[in-house]
PDB file of C-alpha atoms in Angstrom:
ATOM      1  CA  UNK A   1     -11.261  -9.871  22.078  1.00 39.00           C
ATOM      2  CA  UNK A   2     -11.211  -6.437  21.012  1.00 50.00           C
ATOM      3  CA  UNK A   3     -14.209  -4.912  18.784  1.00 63.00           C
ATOM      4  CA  UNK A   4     -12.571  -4.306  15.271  1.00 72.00           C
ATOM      5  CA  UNK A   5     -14.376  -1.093  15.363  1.00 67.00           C
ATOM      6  CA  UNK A   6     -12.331   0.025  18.454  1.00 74.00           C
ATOM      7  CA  UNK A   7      -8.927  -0.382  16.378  1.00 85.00           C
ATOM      8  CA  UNK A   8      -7.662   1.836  13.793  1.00 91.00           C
ATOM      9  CA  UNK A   9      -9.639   2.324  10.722  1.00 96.00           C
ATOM     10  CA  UNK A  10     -11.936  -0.260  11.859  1.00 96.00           C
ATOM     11  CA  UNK A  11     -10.958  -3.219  10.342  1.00 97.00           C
ATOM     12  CA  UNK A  12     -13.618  -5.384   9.138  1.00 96.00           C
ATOM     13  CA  UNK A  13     -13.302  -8.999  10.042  1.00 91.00           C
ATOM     14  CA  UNK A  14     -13.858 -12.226   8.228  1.00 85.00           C
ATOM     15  CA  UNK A  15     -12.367 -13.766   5.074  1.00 82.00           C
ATOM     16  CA  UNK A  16     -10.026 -11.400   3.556  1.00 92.00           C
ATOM     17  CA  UNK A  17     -10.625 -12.727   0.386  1.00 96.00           C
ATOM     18  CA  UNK A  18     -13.559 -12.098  -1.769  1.00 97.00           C
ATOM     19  CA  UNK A  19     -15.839  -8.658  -2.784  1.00 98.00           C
ATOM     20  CA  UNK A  20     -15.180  -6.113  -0.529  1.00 98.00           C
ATOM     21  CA  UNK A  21     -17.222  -3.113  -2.431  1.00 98.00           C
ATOM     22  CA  UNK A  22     -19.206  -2.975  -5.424  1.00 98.00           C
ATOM     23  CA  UNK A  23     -16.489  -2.753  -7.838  1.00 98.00           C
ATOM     24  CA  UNK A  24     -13.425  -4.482  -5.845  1.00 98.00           C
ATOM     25  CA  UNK A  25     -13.195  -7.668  -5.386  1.00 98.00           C
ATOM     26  CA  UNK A  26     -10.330  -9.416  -3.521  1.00 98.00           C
ATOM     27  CA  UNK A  27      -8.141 -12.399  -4.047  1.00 98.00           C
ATOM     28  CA  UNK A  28      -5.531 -12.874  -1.080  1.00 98.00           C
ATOM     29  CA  UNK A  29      -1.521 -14.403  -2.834  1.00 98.00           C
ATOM     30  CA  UNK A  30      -0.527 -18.069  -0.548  1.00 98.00           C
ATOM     31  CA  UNK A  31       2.552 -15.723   0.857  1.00 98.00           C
ATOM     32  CA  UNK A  32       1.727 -14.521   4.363  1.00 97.00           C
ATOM     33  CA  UNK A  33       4.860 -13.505   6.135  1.00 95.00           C
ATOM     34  CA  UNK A  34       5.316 -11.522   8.836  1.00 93.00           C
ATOM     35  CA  UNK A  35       6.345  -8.596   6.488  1.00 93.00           C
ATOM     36  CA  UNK A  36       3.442  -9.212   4.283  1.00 97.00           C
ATOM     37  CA  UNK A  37       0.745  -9.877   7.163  1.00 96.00           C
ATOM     38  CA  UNK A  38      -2.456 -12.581   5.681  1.00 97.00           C
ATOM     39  CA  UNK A  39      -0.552 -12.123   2.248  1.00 98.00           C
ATOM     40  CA  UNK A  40      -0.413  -9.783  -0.934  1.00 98.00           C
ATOM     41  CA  UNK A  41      -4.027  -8.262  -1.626  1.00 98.00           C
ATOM     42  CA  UNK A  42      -4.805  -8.759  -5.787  1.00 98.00           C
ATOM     43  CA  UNK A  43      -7.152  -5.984  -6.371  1.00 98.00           C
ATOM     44  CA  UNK A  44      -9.593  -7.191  -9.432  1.00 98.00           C
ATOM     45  CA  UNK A  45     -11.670  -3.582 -10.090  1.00 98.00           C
ATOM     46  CA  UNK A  46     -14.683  -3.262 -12.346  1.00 98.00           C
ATOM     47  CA  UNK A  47     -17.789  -1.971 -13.374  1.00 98.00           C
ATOM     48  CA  UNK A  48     -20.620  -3.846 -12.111  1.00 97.00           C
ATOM     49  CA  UNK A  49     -22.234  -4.127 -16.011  1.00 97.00           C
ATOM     50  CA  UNK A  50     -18.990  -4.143 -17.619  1.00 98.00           C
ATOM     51  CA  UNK A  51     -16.824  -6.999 -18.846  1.00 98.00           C
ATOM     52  CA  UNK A  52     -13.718  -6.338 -18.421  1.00 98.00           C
ATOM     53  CA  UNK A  53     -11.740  -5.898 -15.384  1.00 98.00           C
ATOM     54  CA  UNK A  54      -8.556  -3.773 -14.283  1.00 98.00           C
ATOM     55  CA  UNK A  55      -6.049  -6.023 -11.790  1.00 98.00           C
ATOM     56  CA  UNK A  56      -3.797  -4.478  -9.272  1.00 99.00           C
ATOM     57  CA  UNK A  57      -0.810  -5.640  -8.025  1.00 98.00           C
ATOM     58  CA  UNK A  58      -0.691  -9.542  -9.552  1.00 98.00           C
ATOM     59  CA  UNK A  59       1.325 -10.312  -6.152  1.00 98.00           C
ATOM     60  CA  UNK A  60       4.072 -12.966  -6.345  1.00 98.00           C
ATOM     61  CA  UNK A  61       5.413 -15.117  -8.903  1.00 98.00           C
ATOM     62  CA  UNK A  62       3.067 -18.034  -8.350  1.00 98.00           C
ATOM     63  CA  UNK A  63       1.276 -19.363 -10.969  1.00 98.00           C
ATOM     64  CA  UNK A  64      -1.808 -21.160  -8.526  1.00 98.00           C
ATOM     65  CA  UNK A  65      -2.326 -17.451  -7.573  1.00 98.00           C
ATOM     66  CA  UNK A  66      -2.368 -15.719 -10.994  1.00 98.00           C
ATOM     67  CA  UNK A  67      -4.310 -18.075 -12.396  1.00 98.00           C
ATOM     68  CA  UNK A  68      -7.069 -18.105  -9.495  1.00 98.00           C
ATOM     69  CA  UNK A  69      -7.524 -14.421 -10.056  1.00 98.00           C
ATOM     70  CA  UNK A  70      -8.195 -14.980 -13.650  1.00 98.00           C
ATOM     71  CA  UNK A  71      -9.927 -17.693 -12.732  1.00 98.00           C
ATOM     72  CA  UNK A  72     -12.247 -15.193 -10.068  1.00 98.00           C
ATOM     73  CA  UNK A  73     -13.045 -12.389 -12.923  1.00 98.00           C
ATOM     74  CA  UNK A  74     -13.913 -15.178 -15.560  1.00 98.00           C
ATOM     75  CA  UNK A  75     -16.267 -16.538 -13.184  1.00 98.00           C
ATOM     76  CA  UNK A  76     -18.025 -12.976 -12.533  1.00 98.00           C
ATOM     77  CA  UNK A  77     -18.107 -12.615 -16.368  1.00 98.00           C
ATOM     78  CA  UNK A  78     -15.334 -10.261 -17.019  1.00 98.00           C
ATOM     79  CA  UNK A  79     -12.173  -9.842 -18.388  1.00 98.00           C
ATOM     80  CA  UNK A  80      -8.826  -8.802 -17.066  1.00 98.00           C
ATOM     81  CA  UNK A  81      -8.002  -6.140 -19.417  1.00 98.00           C
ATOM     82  CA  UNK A  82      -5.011  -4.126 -17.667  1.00 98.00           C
ATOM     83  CA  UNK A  83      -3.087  -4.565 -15.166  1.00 98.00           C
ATOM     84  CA  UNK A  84      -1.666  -1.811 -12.524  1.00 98.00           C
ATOM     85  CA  UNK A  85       1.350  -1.774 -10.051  1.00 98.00           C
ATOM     86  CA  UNK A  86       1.036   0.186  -7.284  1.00 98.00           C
ATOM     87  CA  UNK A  87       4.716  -0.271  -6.306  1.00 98.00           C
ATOM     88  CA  UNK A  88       7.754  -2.622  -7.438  1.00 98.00           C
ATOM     89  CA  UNK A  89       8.216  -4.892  -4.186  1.00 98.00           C
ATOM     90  CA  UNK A  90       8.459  -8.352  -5.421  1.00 98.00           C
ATOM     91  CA  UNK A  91       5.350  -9.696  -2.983  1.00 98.00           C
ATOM     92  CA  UNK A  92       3.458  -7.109  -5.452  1.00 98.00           C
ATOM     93  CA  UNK A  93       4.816  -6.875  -8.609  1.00 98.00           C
ATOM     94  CA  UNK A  94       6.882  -9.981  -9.216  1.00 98.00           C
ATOM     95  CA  UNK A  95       3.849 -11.713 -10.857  1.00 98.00           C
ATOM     96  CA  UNK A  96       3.370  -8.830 -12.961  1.00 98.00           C
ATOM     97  CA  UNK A  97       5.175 -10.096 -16.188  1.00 98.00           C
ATOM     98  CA  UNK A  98       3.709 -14.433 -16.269  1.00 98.00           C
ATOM     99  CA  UNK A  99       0.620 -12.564 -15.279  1.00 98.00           C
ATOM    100  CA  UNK A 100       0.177 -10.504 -18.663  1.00 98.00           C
ATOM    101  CA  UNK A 101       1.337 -13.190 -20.361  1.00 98.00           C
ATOM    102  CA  UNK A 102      -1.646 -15.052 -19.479  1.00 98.00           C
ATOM    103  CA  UNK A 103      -3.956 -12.079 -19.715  1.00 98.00           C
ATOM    104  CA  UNK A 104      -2.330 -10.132 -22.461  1.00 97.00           C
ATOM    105  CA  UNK A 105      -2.774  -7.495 -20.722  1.00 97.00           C
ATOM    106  CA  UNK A 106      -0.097  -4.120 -20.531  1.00 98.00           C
ATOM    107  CA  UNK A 107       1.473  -3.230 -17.683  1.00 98.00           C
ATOM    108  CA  UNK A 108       1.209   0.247 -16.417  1.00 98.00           C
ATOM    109  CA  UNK A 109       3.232   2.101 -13.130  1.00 98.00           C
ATOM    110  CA  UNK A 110       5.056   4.499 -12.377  1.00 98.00           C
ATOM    111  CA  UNK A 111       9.133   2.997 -12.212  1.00 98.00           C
ATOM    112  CA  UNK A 112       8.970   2.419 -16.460  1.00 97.00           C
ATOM    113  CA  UNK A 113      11.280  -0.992 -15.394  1.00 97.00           C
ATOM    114  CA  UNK A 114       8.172  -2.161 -14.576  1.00 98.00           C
ATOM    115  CA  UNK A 115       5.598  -1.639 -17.625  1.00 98.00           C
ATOM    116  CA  UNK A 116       5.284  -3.651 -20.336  1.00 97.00           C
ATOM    117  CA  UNK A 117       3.965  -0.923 -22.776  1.00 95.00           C
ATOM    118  CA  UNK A 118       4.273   2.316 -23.824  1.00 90.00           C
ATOM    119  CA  UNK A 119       2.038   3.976 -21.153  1.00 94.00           C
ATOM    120  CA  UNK A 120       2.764   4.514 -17.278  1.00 97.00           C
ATOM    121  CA  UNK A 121       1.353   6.058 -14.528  1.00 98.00           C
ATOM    122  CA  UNK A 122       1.170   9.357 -13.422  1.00 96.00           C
ATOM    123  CA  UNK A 123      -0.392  11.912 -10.530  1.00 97.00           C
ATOM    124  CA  UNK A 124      -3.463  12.695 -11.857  1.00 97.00           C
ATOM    125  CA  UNK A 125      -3.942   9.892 -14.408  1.00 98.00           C
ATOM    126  CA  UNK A 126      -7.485   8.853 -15.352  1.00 98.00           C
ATOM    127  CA  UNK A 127      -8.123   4.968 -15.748  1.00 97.00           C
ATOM    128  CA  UNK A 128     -11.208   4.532 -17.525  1.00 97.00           C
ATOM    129  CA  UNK A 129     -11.184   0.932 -18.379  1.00 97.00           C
ATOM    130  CA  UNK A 130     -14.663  -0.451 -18.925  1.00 97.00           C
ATOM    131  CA  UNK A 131     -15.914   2.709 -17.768  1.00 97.00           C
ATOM    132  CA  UNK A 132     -14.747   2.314 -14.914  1.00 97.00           C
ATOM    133  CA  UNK A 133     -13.106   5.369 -13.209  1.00 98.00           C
ATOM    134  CA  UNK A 134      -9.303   5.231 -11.181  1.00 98.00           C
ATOM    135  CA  UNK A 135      -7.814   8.256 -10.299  1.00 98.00           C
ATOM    136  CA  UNK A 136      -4.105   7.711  -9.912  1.00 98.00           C
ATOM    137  CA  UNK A 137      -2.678   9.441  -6.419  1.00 98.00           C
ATOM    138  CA  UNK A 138       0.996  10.045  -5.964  1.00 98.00           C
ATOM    139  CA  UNK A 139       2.308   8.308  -3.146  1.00 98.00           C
ATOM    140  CA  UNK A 140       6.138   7.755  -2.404  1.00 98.00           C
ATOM    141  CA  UNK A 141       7.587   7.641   0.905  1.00 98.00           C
ATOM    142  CA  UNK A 142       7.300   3.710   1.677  1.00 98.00           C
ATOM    143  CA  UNK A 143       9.267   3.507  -1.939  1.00 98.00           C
ATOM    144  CA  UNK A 144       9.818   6.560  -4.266  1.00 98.00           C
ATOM    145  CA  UNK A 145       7.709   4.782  -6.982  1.00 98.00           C
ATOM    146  CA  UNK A 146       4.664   4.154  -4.333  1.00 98.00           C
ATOM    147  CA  UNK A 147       0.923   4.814  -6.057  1.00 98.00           C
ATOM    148  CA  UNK A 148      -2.331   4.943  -4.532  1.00 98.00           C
ATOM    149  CA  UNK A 149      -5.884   4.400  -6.527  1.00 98.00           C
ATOM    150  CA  UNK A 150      -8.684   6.506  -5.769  1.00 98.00           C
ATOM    151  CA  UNK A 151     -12.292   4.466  -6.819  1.00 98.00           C
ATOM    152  CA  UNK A 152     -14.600   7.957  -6.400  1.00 98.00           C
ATOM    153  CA  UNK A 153     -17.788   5.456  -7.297  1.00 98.00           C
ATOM    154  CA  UNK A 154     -17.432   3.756  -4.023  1.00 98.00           C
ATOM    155  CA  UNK A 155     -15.976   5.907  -2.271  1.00 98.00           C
ATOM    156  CA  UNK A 156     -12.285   4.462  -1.681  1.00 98.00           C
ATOM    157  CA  UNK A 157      -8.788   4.364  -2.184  1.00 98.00           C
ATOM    158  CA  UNK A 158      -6.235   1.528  -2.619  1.00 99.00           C
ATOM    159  CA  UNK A 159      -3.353   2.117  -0.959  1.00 98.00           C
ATOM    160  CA  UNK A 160      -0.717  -0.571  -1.529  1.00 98.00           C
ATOM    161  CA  UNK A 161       1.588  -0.362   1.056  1.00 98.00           C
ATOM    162  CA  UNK A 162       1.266   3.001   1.914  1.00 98.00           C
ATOM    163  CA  UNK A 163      -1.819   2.148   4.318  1.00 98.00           C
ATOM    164  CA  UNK A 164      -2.025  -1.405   5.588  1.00 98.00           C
ATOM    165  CA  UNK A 165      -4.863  -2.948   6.532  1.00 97.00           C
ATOM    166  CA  UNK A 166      -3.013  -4.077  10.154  1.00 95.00           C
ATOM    167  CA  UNK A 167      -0.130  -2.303  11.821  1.00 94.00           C
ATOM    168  CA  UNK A 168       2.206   0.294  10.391  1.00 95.00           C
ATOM    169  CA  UNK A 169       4.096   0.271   7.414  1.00 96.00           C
ATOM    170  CA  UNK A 170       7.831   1.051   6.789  1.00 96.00           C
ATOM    171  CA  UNK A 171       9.706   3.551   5.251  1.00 97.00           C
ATOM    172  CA  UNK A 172      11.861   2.050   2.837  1.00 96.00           C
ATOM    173  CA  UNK A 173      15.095   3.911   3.078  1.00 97.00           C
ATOM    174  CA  UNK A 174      17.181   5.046   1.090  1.00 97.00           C
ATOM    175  CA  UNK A 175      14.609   4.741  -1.752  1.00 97.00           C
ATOM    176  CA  UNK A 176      11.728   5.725   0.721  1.00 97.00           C
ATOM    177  CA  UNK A 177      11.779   8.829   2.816  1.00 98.00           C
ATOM    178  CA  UNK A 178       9.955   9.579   5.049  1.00 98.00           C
ATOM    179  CA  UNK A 179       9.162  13.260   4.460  1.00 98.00           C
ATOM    180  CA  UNK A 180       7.962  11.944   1.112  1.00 98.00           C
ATOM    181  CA  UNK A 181       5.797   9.905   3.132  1.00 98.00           C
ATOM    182  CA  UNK A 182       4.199  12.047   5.705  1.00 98.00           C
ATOM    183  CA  UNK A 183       3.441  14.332   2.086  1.00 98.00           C
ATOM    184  CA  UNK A 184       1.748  11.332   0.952  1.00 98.00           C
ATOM    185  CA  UNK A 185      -0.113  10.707   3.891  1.00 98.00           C
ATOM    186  CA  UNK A 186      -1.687  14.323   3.942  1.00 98.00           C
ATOM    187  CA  UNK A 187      -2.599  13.823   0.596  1.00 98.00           C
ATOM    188  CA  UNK A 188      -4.834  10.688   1.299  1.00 98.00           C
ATOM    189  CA  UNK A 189      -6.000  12.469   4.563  1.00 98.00           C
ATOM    190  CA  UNK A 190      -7.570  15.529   2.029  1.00 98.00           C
ATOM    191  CA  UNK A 191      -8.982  12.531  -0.032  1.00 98.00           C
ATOM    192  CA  UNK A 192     -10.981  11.767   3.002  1.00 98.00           C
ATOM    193  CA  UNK A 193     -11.754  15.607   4.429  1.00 97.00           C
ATOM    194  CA  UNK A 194     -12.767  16.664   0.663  1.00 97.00           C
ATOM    195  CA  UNK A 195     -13.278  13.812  -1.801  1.00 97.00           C
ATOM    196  CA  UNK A 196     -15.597  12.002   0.689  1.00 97.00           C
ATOM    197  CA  UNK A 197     -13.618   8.833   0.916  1.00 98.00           C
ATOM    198  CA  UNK A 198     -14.703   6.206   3.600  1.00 98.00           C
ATOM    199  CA  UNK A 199     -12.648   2.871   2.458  1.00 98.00           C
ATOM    200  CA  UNK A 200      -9.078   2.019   2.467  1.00 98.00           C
ATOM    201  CA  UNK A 201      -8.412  -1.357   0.087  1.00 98.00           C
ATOM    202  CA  UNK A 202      -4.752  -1.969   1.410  1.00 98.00           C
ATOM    203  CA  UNK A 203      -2.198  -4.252  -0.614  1.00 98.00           C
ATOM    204  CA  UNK A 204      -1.885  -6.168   3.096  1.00 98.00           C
ATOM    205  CA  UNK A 205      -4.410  -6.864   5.741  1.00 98.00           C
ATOM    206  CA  UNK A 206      -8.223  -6.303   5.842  1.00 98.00           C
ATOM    207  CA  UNK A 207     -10.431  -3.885   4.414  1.00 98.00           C
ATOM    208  CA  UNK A 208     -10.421  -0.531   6.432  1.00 98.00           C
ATOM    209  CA  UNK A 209     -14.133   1.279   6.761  1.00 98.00           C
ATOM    210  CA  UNK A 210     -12.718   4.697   8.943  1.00 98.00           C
ATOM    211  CA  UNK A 211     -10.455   5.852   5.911  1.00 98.00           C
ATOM    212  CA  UNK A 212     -10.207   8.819   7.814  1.00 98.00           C
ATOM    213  CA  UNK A 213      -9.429   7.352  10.965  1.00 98.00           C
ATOM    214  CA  UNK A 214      -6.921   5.040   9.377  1.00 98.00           C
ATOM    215  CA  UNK A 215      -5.120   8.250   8.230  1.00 98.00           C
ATOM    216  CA  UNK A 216      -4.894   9.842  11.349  1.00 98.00           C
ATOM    217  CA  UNK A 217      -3.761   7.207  13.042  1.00 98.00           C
ATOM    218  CA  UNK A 218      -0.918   6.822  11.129  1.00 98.00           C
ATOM    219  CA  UNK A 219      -0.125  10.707  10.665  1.00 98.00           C
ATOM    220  CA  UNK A 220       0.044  10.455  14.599  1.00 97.00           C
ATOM    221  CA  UNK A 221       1.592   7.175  15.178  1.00 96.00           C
ATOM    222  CA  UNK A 222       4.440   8.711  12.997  1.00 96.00           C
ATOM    223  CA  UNK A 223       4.981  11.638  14.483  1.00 97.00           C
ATOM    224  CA  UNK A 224       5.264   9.440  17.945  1.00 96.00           C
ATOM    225  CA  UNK A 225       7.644   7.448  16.424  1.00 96.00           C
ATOM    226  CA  UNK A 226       9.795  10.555  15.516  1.00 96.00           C
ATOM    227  CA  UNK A 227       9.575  11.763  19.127  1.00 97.00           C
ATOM    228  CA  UNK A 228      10.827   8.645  20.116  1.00 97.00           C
ATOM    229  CA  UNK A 229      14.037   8.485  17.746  1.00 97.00           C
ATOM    230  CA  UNK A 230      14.860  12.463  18.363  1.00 96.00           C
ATOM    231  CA  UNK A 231      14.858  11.328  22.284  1.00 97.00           C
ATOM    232  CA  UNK A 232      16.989   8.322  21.887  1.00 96.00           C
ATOM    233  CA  UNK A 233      19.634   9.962  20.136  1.00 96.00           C
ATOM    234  CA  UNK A 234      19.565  12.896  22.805  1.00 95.00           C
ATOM    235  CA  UNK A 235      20.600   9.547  25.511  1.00 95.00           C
ATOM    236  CA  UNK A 236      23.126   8.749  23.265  1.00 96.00           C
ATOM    237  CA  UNK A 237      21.736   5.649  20.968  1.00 95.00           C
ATOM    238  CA  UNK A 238      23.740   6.965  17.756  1.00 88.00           C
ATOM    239  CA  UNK A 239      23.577   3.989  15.408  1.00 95.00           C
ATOM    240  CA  UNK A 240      20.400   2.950  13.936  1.00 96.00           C
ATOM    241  CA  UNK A 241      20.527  -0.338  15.198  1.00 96.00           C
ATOM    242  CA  UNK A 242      21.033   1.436  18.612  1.00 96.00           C
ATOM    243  CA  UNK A 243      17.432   2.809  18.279  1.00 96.00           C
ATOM    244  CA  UNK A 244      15.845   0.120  16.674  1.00 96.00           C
ATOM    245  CA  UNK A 245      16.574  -1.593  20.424  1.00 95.00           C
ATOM    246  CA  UNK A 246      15.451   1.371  22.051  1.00 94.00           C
ATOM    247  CA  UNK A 247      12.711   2.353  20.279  1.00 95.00           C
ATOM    248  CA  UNK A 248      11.020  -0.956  19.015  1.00 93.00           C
ATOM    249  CA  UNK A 249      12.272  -3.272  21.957  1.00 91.00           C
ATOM    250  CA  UNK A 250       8.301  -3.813  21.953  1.00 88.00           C
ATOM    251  CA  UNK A 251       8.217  -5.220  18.652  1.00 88.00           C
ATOM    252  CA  UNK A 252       9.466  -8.947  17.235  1.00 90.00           C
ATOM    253  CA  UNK A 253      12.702  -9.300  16.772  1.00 93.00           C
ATOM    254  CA  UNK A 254      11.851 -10.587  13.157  1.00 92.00           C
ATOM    255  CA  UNK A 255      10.901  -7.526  12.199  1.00 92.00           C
ATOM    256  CA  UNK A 256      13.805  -5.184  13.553  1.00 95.00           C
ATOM    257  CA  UNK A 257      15.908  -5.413   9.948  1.00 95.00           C
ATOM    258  CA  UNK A 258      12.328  -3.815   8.600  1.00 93.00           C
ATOM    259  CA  UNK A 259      12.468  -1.450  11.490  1.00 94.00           C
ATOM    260  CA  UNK A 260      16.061  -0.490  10.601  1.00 96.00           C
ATOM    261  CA  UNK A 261      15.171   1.397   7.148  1.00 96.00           C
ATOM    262  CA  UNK A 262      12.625   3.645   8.902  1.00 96.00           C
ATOM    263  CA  UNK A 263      14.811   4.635  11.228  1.00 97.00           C
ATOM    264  CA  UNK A 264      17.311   5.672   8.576  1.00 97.00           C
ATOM    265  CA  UNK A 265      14.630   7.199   6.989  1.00 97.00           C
ATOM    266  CA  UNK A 266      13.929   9.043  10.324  1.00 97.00           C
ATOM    267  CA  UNK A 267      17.474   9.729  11.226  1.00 97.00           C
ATOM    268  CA  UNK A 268      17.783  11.697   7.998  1.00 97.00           C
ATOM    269  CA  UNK A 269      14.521  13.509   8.572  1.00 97.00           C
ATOM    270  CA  UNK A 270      15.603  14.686  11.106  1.00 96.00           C
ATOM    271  CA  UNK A 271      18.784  15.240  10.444  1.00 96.00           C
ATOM    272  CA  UNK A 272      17.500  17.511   7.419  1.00 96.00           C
ATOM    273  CA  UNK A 273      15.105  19.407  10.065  1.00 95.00           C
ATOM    274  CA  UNK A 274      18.014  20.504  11.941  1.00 95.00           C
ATOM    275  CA  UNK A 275      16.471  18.608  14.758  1.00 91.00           C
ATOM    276  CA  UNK A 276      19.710  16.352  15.680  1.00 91.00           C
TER     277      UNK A 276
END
């Protein structure tokens, strides 16, 4: 078995459901895939003292799993009082609409097809629900409407699907590129180097204590994956299914359609650069 502290980000082990800081509890959506790893990550975020509660990313449309995370902040004593998207995939956002029907809560992100209100997200935004404090972080790359939540008071940043909690995400193309996303990446790296952030809460997968590391990891597994594609189409793999077989023949076969988009996305990267 290999020590969880040993792997990237250092992945902390256990339940996956549950409090994971002071203000984050998590409640893990029934829809574990091999796309979505354990299942979507409902983010329920509040002051300790205060009673009500932000909620990010409802998950799916399933009503067991909307109403057991109203069902977790009643039982702490608080209630759901927005509700935040951090990107439009249906395993995060297809909930979104039952799930402020039950709360009454407004919907706020940044694609306005997805808020039910008259507010949205920006870079930059202050959330200050309950007193709590969220610091909306741009994001796009693994979709152009892709948001990341900085929680200063504990030192941590949810990441949606820009950081998972296991593996490597994708690059969504065409609405995800991955210049976009290296950008993005950099961005949570100086959130770590100058903001003091420690914790990644990802939308898959389990909680992440090296923020840092996590970052780097995937800043350099990128850039390795680049290589890769730039030296595959040098021996003649031209199509992007061509690469996918060259490049990921280590990984599942289920997953190669996934693999596909990013190496669009990489393809035109690189294409732009001037590099093929």
């Amino acid at each position: 078995m290999t020590d969880a502290a040993a792997l990237p980000g250092q992945p902390r082990g256990g339940v996956l459901s549950g409090p994971a800081t002071a203000r984050a509890v998590n409640v893990l959506a029934p829809n574990a895939s091999p796309m979505t790893l354990d299942g979507t990550n409902t983010w329920i975020v509040s002051e300790p003292d205060s009673e009500l509660a932000v909620v990010i990313d409802p998950g799916p449309l399933d009503e067991i799993h909307l109403q057991a995370v109203i069902a977790t902040a009643e039982k702490a004593g608080k209630r759901v009082a927005l509700t935040l998207l951090t990107h439009g995939h249906p395993d995060h956002a297809a909930g979104a609409v039952r799930f402020a029907e039950l709360t009454r809560t407004k919907v706020r992100a940044l694609d306005p097809a997805l808020r039910l209100g008259d507010e949205g997200l920006a870079a930059g935004d202050l959330i200050t629900t309950g007193g709590l404090e969220l610091r909306v972080v741009s994001t796009p790359g693994h979709t152009a409407d892709s948001l990341s939540f900085h929680l200063p008071a504990d030192r941590a940043v949810l990441t949606g699907d820009t950081i998972l909690g296991r593996g490597t995400t994708i690059v969504a193309h065409p609405d995800g590129r991955l210049g976009d996303y290296l950008d993005s990446l950099r961005r949570l790296r100086s959130l770590t180097v100058d903001d003091g952030v420690r914790t990644v809460l990802p939308g898959h997968g389990p909680v992440l204590d090296d923020a840092q590391g996590a970052v780097e990891f995937y800043l350099a597994h990128r850039a390795s994956r680049l290589a890769q594609v730039e030296t595959a189409v040098e021996a003649g793999h031209v199509t992007p299914a061509d690469v996918v077989a060259h490049v990921y023949s280590d990984v599942d076969r289920s997953l190669w359609p996934a693999a596909e988009l990013s190496v669009r996305a990489q393809l035109e990267y690189l294409r732009e650069h001037g590099l093929i």
